[in-house]
XYZ file of C-alpha atoms in Angstrom:
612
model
C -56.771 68.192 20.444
C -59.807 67.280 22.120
C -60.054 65.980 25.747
C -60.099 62.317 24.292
C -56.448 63.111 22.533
C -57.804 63.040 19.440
C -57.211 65.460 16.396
C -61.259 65.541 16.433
C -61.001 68.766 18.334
C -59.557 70.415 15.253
C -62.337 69.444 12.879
C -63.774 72.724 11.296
C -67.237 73.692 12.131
C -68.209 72.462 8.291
C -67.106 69.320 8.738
C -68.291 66.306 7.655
C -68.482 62.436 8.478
C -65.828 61.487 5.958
C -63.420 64.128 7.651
C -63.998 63.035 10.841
C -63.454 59.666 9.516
C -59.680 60.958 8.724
C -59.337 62.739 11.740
C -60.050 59.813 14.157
C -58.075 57.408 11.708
C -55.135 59.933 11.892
C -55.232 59.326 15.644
C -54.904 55.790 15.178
C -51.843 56.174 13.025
C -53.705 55.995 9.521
C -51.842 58.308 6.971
C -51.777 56.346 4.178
C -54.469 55.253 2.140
C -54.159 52.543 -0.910
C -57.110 52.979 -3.452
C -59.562 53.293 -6.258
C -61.697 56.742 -6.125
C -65.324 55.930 -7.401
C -68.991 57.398 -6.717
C -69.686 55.559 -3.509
C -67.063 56.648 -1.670
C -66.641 60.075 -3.029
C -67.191 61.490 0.068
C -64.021 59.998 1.457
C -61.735 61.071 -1.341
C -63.084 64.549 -1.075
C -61.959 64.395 2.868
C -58.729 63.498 1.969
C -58.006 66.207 -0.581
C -59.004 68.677 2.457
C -56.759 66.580 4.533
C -53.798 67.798 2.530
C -50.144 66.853 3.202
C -51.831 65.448 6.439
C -52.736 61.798 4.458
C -51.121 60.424 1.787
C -53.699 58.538 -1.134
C -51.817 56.173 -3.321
C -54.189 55.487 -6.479
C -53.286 51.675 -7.825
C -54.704 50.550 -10.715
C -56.916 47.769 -9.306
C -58.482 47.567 -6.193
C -56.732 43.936 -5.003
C -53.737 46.136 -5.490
C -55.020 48.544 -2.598
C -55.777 45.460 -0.651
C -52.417 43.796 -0.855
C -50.629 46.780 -0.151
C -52.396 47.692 2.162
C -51.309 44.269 4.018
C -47.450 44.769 2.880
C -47.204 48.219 4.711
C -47.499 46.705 7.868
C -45.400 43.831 6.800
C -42.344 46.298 5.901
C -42.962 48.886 8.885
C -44.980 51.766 6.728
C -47.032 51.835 10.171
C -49.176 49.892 12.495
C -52.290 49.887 10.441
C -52.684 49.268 6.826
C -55.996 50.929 5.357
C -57.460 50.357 1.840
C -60.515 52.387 0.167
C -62.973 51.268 -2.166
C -65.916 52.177 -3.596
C -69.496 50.093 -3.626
C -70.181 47.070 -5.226
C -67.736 46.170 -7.750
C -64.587 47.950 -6.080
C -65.394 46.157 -2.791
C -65.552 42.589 -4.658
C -62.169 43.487 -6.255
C -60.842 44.842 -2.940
C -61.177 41.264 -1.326
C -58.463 39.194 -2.251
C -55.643 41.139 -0.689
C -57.886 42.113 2.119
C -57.715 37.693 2.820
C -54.314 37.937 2.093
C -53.732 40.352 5.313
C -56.502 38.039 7.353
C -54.147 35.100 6.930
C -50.933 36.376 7.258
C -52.307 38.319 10.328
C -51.720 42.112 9.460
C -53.911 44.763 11.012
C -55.886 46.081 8.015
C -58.801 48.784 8.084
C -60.856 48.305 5.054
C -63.455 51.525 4.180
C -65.852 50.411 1.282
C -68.257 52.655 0.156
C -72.076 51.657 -0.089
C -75.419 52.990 -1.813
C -77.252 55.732 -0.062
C -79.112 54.913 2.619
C -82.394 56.493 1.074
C -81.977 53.874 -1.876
C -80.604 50.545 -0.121
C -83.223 47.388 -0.812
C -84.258 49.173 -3.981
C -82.041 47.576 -6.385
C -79.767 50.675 -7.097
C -77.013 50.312 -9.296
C -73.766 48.866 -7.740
C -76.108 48.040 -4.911
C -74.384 44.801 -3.159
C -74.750 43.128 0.122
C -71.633 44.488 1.278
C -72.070 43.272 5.497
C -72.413 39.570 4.052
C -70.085 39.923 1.391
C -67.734 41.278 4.203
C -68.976 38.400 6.789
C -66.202 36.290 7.125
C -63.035 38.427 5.730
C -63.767 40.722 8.549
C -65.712 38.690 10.727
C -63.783 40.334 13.417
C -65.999 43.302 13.172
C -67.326 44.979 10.255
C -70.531 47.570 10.777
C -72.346 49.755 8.791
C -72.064 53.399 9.405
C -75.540 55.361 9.711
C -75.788 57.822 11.664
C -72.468 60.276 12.087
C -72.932 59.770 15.686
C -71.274 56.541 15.112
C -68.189 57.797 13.826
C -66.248 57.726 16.838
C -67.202 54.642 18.702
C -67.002 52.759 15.050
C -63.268 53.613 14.081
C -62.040 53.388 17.432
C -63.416 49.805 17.560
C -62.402 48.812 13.816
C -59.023 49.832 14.398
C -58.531 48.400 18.099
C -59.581 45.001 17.165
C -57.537 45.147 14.156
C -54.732 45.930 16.313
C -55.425 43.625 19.369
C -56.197 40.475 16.927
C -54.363 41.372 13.853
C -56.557 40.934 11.570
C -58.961 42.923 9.050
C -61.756 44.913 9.854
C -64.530 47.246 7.725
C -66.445 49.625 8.031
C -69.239 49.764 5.064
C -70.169 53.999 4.344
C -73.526 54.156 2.910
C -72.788 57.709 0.153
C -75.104 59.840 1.753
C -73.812 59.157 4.939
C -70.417 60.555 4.627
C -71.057 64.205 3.217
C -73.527 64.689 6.250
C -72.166 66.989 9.320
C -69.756 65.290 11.310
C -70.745 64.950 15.295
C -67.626 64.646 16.977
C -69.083 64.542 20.765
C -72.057 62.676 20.923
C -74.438 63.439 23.288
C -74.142 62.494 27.208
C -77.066 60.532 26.698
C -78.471 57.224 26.225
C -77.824 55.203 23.424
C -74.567 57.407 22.523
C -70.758 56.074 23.246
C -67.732 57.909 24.188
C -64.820 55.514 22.915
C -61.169 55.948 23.483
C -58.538 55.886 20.603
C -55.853 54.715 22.464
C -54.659 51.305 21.611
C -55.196 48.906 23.939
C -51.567 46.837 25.553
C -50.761 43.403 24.545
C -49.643 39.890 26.283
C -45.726 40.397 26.894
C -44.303 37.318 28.854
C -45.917 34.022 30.389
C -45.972 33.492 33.950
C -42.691 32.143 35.543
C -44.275 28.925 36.362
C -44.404 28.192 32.449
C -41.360 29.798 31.402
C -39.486 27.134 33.963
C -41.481 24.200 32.696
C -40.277 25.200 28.844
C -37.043 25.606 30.345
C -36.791 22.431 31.584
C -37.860 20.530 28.857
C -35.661 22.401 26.397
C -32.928 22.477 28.479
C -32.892 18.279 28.362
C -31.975 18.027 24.924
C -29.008 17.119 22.880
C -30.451 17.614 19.192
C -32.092 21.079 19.815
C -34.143 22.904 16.743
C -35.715 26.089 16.283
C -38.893 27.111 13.604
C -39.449 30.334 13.370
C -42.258 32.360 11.996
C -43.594 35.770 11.367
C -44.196 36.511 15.490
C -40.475 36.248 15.476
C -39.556 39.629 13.400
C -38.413 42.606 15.416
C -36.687 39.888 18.028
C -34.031 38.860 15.808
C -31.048 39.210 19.131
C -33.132 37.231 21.344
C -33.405 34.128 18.762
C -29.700 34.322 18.187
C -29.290 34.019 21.460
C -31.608 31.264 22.714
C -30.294 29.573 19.494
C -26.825 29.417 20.779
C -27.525 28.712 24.355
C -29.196 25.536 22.937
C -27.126 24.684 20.563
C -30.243 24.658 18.370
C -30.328 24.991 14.449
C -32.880 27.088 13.270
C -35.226 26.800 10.234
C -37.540 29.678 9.147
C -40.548 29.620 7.427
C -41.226 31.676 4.432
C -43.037 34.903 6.648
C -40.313 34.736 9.316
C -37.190 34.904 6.446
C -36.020 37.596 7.912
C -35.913 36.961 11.713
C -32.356 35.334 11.364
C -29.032 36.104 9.681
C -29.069 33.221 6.840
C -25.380 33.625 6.225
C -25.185 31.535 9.587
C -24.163 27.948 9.685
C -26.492 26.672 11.920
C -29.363 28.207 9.699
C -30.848 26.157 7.549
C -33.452 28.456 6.045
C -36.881 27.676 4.823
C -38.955 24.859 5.652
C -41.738 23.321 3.642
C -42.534 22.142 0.360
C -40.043 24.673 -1.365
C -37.942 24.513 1.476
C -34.192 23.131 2.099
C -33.122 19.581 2.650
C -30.865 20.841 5.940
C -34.115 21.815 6.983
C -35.616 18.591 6.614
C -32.919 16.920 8.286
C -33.033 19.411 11.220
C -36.590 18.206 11.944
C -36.249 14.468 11.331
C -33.244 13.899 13.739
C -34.418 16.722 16.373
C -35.025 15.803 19.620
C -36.459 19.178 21.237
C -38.730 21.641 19.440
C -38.710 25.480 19.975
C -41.654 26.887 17.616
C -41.640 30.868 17.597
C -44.101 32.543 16.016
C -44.874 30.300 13.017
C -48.078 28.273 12.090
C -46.613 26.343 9.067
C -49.314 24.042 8.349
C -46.810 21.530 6.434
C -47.130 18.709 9.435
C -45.135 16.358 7.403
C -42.161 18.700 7.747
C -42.469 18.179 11.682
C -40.351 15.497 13.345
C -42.286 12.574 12.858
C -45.167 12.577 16.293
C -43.508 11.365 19.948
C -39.560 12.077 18.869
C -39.502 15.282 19.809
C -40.573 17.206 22.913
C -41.522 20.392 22.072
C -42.754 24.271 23.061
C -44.008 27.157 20.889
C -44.667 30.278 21.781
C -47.376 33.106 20.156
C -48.702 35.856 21.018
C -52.316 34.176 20.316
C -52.760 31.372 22.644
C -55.714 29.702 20.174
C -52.705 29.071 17.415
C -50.443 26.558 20.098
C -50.095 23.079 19.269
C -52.118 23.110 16.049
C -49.164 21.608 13.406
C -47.530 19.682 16.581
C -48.353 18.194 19.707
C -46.643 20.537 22.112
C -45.951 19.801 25.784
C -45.723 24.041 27.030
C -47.549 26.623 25.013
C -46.154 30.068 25.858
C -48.541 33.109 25.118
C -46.235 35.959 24.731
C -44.420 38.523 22.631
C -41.311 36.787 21.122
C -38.941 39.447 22.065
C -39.821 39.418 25.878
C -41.024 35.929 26.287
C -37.869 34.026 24.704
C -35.342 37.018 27.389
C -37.220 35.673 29.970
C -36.847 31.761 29.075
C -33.069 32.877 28.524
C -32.716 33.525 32.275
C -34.746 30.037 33.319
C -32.648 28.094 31.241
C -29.347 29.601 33.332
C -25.830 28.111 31.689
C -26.518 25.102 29.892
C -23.470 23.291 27.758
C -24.727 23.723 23.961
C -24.715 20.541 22.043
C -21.454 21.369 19.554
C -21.778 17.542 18.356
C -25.323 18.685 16.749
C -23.609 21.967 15.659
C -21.407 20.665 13.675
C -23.385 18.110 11.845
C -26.526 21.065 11.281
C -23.458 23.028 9.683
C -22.066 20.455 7.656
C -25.229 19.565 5.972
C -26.156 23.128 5.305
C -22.557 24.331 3.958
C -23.273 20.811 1.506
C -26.618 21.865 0.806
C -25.420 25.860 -0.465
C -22.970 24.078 -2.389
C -25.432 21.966 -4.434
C -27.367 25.084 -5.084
C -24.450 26.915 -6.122
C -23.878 24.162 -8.579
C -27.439 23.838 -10.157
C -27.247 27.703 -10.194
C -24.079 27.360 -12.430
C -25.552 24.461 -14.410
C -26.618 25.140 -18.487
C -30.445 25.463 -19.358
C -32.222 26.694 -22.021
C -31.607 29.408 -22.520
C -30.841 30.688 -18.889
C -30.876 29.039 -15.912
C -33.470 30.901 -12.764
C -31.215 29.989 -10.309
C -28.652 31.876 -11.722
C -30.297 35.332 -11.607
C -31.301 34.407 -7.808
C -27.699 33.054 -6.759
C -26.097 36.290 -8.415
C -28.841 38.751 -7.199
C -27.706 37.065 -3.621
C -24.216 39.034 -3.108
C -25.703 42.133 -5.054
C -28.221 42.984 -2.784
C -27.766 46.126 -1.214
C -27.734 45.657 3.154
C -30.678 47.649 3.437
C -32.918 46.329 0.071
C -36.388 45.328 0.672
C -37.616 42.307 -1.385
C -40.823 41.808 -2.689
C -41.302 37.934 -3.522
C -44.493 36.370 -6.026
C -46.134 33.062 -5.538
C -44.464 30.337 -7.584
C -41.491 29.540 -9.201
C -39.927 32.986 -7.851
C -40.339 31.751 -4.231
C -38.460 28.217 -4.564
C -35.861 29.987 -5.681
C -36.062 32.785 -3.029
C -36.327 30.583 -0.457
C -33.300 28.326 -1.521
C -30.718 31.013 -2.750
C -30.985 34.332 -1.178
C -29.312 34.602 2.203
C -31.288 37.549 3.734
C -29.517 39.244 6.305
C -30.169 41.490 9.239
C -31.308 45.297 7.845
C -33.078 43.724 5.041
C -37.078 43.567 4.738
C -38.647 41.044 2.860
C -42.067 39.244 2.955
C -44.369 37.151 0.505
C -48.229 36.133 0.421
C -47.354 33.978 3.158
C -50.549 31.815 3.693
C -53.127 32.795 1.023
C -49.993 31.978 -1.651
C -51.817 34.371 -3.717
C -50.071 35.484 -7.338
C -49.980 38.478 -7.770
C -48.430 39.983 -4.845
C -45.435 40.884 -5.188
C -45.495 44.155 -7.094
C -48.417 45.452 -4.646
C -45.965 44.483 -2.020
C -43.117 46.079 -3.541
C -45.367 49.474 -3.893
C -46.059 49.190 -0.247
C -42.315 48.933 0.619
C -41.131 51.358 -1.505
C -43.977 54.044 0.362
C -43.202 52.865 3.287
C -39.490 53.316 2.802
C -38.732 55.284 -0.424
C -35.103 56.009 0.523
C -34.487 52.327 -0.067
C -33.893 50.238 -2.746
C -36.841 47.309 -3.697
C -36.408 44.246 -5.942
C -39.680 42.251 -6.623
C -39.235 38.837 -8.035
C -42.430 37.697 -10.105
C -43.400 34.838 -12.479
C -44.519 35.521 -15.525
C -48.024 34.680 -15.062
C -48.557 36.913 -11.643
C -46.746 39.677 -14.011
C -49.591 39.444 -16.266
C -52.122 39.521 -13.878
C -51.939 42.837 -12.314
C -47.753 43.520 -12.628
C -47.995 45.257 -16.140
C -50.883 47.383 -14.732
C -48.978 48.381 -11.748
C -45.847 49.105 -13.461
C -48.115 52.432 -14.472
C -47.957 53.247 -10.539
C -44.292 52.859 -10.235
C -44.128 55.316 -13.568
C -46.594 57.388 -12.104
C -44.628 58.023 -8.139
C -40.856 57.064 -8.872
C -39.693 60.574 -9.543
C -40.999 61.185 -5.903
C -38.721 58.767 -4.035
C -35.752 59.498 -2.548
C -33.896 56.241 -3.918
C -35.286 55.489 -7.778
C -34.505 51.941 -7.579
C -36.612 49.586 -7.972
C -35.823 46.603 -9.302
C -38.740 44.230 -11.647
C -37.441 40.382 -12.224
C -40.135 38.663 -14.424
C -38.859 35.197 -14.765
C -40.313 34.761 -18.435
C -40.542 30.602 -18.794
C -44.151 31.028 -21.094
C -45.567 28.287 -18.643
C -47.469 28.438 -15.164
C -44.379 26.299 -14.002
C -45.537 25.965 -10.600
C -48.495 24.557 -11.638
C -47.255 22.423 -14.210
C -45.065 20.611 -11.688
C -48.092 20.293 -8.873
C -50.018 18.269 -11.948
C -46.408 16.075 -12.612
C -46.067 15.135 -8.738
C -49.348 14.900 -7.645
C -51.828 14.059 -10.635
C -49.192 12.216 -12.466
C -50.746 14.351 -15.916
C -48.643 15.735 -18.319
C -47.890 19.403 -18.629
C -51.706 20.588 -20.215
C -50.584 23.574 -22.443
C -54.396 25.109 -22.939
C -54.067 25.612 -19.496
C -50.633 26.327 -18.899
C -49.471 28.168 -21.803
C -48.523 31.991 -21.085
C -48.158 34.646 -23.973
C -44.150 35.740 -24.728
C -44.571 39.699 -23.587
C -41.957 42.221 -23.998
C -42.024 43.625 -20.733
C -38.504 45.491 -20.768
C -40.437 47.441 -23.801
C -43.633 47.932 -21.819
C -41.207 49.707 -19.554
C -39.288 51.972 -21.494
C -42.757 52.953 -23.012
C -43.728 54.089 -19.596
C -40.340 56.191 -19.359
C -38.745 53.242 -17.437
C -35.538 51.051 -18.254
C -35.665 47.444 -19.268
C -33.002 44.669 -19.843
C -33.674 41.504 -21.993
C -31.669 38.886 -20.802
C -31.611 35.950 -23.102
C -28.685 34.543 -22.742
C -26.204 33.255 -19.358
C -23.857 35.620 -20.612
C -25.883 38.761 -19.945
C -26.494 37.598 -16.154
C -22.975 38.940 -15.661
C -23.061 42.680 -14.397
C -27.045 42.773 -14.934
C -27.443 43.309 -11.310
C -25.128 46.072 -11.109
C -26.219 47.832 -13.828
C -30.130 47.243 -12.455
C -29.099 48.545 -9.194
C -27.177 51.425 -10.100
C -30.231 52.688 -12.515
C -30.985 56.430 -12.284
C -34.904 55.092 -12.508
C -36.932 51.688 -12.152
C -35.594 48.445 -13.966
C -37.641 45.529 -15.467
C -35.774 42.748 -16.137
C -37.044 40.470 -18.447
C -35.505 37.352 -17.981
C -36.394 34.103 -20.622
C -35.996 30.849 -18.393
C -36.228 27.640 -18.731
C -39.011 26.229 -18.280
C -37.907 22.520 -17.841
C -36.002 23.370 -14.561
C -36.800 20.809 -12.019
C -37.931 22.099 -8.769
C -37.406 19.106 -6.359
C -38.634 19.020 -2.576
C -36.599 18.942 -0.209
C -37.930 15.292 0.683
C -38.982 13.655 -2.863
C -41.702 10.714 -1.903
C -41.686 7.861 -3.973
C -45.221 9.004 -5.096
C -44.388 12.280 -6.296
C -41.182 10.368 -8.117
C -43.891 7.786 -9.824
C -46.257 10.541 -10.714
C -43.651 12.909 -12.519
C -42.543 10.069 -14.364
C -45.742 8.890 -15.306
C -46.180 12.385 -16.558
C -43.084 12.572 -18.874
C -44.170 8.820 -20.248
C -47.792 10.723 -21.109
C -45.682 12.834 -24.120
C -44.843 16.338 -21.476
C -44.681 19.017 -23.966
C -41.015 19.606 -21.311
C -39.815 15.857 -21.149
C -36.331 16.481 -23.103
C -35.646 19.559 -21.281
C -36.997 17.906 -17.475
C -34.812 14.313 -18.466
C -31.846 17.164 -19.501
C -31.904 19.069 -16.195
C -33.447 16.794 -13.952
C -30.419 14.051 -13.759
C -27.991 16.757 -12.639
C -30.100 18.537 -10.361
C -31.349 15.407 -8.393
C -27.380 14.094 -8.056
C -26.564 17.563 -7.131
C -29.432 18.329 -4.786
C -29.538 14.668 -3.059
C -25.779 14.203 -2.899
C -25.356 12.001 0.442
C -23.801 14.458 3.711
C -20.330 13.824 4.549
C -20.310 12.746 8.440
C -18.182 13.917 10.704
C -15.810 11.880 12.071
């Protein structure tokens, strides 16, 4: 170790930039690199090969892949830095769109994209690209160009502390040449040279008590108490139980923050937002006090309506406060710490059991409807279905892996995560095509445990079929072999199809729309894998058993009606005029919408029975 406790001591004397570039990276807590090998970054890959058993490179088969993932292995605990590699010019472009997925979900993400040599930049060069502007605003953070191997050590260090300290992505660009040169891990004591630490740096833990007794006191006032909680919530899952019941509050989660509480509870009401619940809804509209942890859900029409509530949030980034709602205490802090301090200011304070009880009574209503529409005939099997039966097969430790679309309505509105489980989505980019980087990532991070990623058919087709040839490539190296594919096969972007109903009031446009029928429980078992076709209601019976008692990866192919209504939690009468505008404009779905639609808005909007 050198004096800076740093492995850059143990650098041989031959070493070069790009192993120095591991070394300090290492010392940061970088072991695991998601990637694409190519010519500009060559010198990189080499360093890891010399690296050994010391770094771990997982080759995807796309570079957005190595982005996502990169994001996800943070998100389920793989370390505190994800780090993707790329090479120049058209493996940076690719590498973007998962890198923006970890800038707005807020993961700490080291991006190393290789770059023309130095000796032929401005001259055209093939693959040449303008990688610092290209990078400008995903990593506007900091992103730098690497020149002289000097750099090395004051570059990384920064890159990964203000990934760290402000969650978010950084790059470094490595011109070719560059990286095979001879590293220089002590600059000179001279000018112009820096001598950078690679210790991380501490963060904001709790307010001042001044602030903490002011949320205190305005929480404390209230007899309709309710809790949103994000993403800044996870890892301080005690502390909102027990804030919760002190106030008598009911708690509503947004998509990120899923598993911060135990959704077998009464008084949660799960996910808020457009595919959220209608307890949820309900929570906010009759609230009178507001507790926001650690979520930025940018749905304000899911907020109590403006002046009913009084309300506090509390983030560790102070520039996020009152931004969806016009708090009256903003609390910078760590969740964990901030909301055990606000415990003791708020003292022994009589929870609201009135509010309780009617927060429990609409959500035990509101499981039953789904557990209905779940049970309900479609053609020729129902989604909600595979998601309410997947929901008491999950294993207590399973990490979940969830796409954009169709798959995360019915995520969010049948699976009752509970505490041990790990399970996360392309929160705010709602990118397709996450889930099966994500479910990579988890399975890495964790390969003793079991993964199930639930994907549309049209984010299976984007990169899923390609990356099923990285789960048949690593599987035989995990501990636990199951991992678990759902591909909800409808043939239709249904998502889509139901943003044009409700909001464009234009029928389902099958040019656009239309996805191709793929066999992909035969794609697997022609990469060695298993697949189940499941065509029929009767077959959802023991499927997840069987799936998660394989001796080796599952795809489940799954054909699904595409007609099944997915109705917001509050349905305005614009959305209701557009959709049936729609179905009057010949939908390609109308019979099959008019067939389940009926019984799934009597079943979903059933009035609450009051309490007495």
């Amino acid at each position: 170790m050198s004096a800076t406790g740093t492995p850059d001591g143990r650098l041989p004397k031959n070493a070069t930039v790009a192993d120095h570039i591991v070394a300090r990276l290492a010392a940061w807590g970088v072991h695991r690199y998601f990637g694409y090998p190519g010519d500009g970054i060559n010198g990189m890959t080499s360093a890891l090969q010399r690296a050994g058993d010391r770094v771990e490179f997982v080759q995807v088969r796309h570079e957005e892949t190595a982005g996502f993932a990169a994001s996800a292995h943070v998100k389920y605990g793989g370390g505190p830095l994800g780090c993707a590699l790329a090479t120049s010019g058209p493996g940076a472009i690719h590498l973007l769109n998962g890198l923006y997925d970890a800038k707005l979900d807020h993961q700490p993400v080291i991006a190393l994209v290789g770059n023309t040599a130095l000796t032929a930049e401005g001259g055209g060069y093939y693959q040449e690209v303008d990688l610092l502007a290209l990078y400008k605003d995903v990593a506007s953070d900091f992103l730098a160009q690497l020149d002289d191997p000097s750099q090395v050590r004051h570059l990384v260090d920064r890159a990964c502390r203000t990934a760290l300290s402000r969650r978010t992505v950084t790059a470094l660009v490595l011109p070719l040449d560059v990286q095979d040169e001879p590293a220089v891990p002590d600059p000179p004591h001279a000018h112009g040279y820096y001598h950078t630490s690679a210790v991380p740096s501490s963060t904001p833990t709790v307010p001042p008590e001044a602030e903490l007794r002011r949320a205190a006191e305005v929480l404390r006032g209230g007899d309709k108490v309710a809790m949103l909680v994000g993403q800044g919530a996870l890892g301080a899952e005690q502390e909102v139980r027990l804030i919760a019941d002190r106030l008598g509050a009911g708690v509503a989660t947004a998509l990120l923050g899923f598993t911060a509480v135990d959704h077998r509870e009464p008084w949660v009401t799960g996910a808020i937002g457009l595919l959220g619940t209608r307890p949820s809804w309900q929570l906010m509209q009759e609230c009178d006090r507001l507790l926001i942890v650690g979520s930025n859900m940018p749905y304000s029409e899911f907020y109590p309506p403006q002046g009913q509530a009084r309300a506090v949030q509390i983030d560790l980034d102070g520039t996020r406060m009152g931004l969806r709602y016009p708090t009256e205490v903003n609390l910078t802090g760590d969740a964990g710490p901030t909301l055990r301090a606000l415990l003791r200011e708020l003292g022994e304070c009589p929870a609201p059991t009135a509010w309780r009880a009617t927060i429990a009574d609409a959500t035990s209503g509101w499981r039953r409807a789904q557990a209905d529409l779940a049970g309900q005939p479609a053609d020729p099997v129902n989604p909600q279905l595979l998601f309410h039966t997947l929901n008491d097969a999950l294993p207590d430790d399973a990490m979940i892996a969830v796409d954009c679309g169709t798959a995360t309505a019915w995520y969010a509105r049948h699976l009752q995560v509970r505490p041990g489980m790990l399970a996360s989505l392309s929160g705010t980019l709602l990118s397709m095509g996450g889930a099966m980087p994500y479910a990579l990532a988890a399975k890495f991070a964790h390969p003793d445990r079991p993964v199930v990623a639930l994907i549309g058919d049209g984010a299976m087709q984007m990169n899923g079929v390609n990356e099923l040839i990285t789960v048949a490539k690593n599987w035989r190296h995990w501990a636990d072999p199951r991992f678990v594919v759902l591909v909800l096969n409808n043939r239709d972007l249904a998502f889509v199809s139901w943003e044009q109903r409700s909001t464009e009031g234009t029928p389902r446009y099958p040019a656009s729309q239309d996805v191709p029928d793929v066999a992909y429980h035969r794609w697997a078992e022609v990469l060695g894998l298993d697949g189940e076709l499941v065509d029929s209601p009767d077959q959802v019976a023991g499927l997840w058993r069987r799936a998660l008692t394989a001796d080796r990866p599952v795809v489940v192919n799954a054909m699904v009606d595409p007609a099944e209504l997915m109705l917001p939690p509050h349905f305005t009468l614009d959305q209701a005029r557009n959709t049936a505008a729609a179905l009057l404009r010949d939908d390609t779905d109308r019979a099959g919408i008019v067939r389940r639609g009926i019984p799934a808005t009597l079943a979903t909007y059933r009035p609450r029975r009051r309490n007495p």
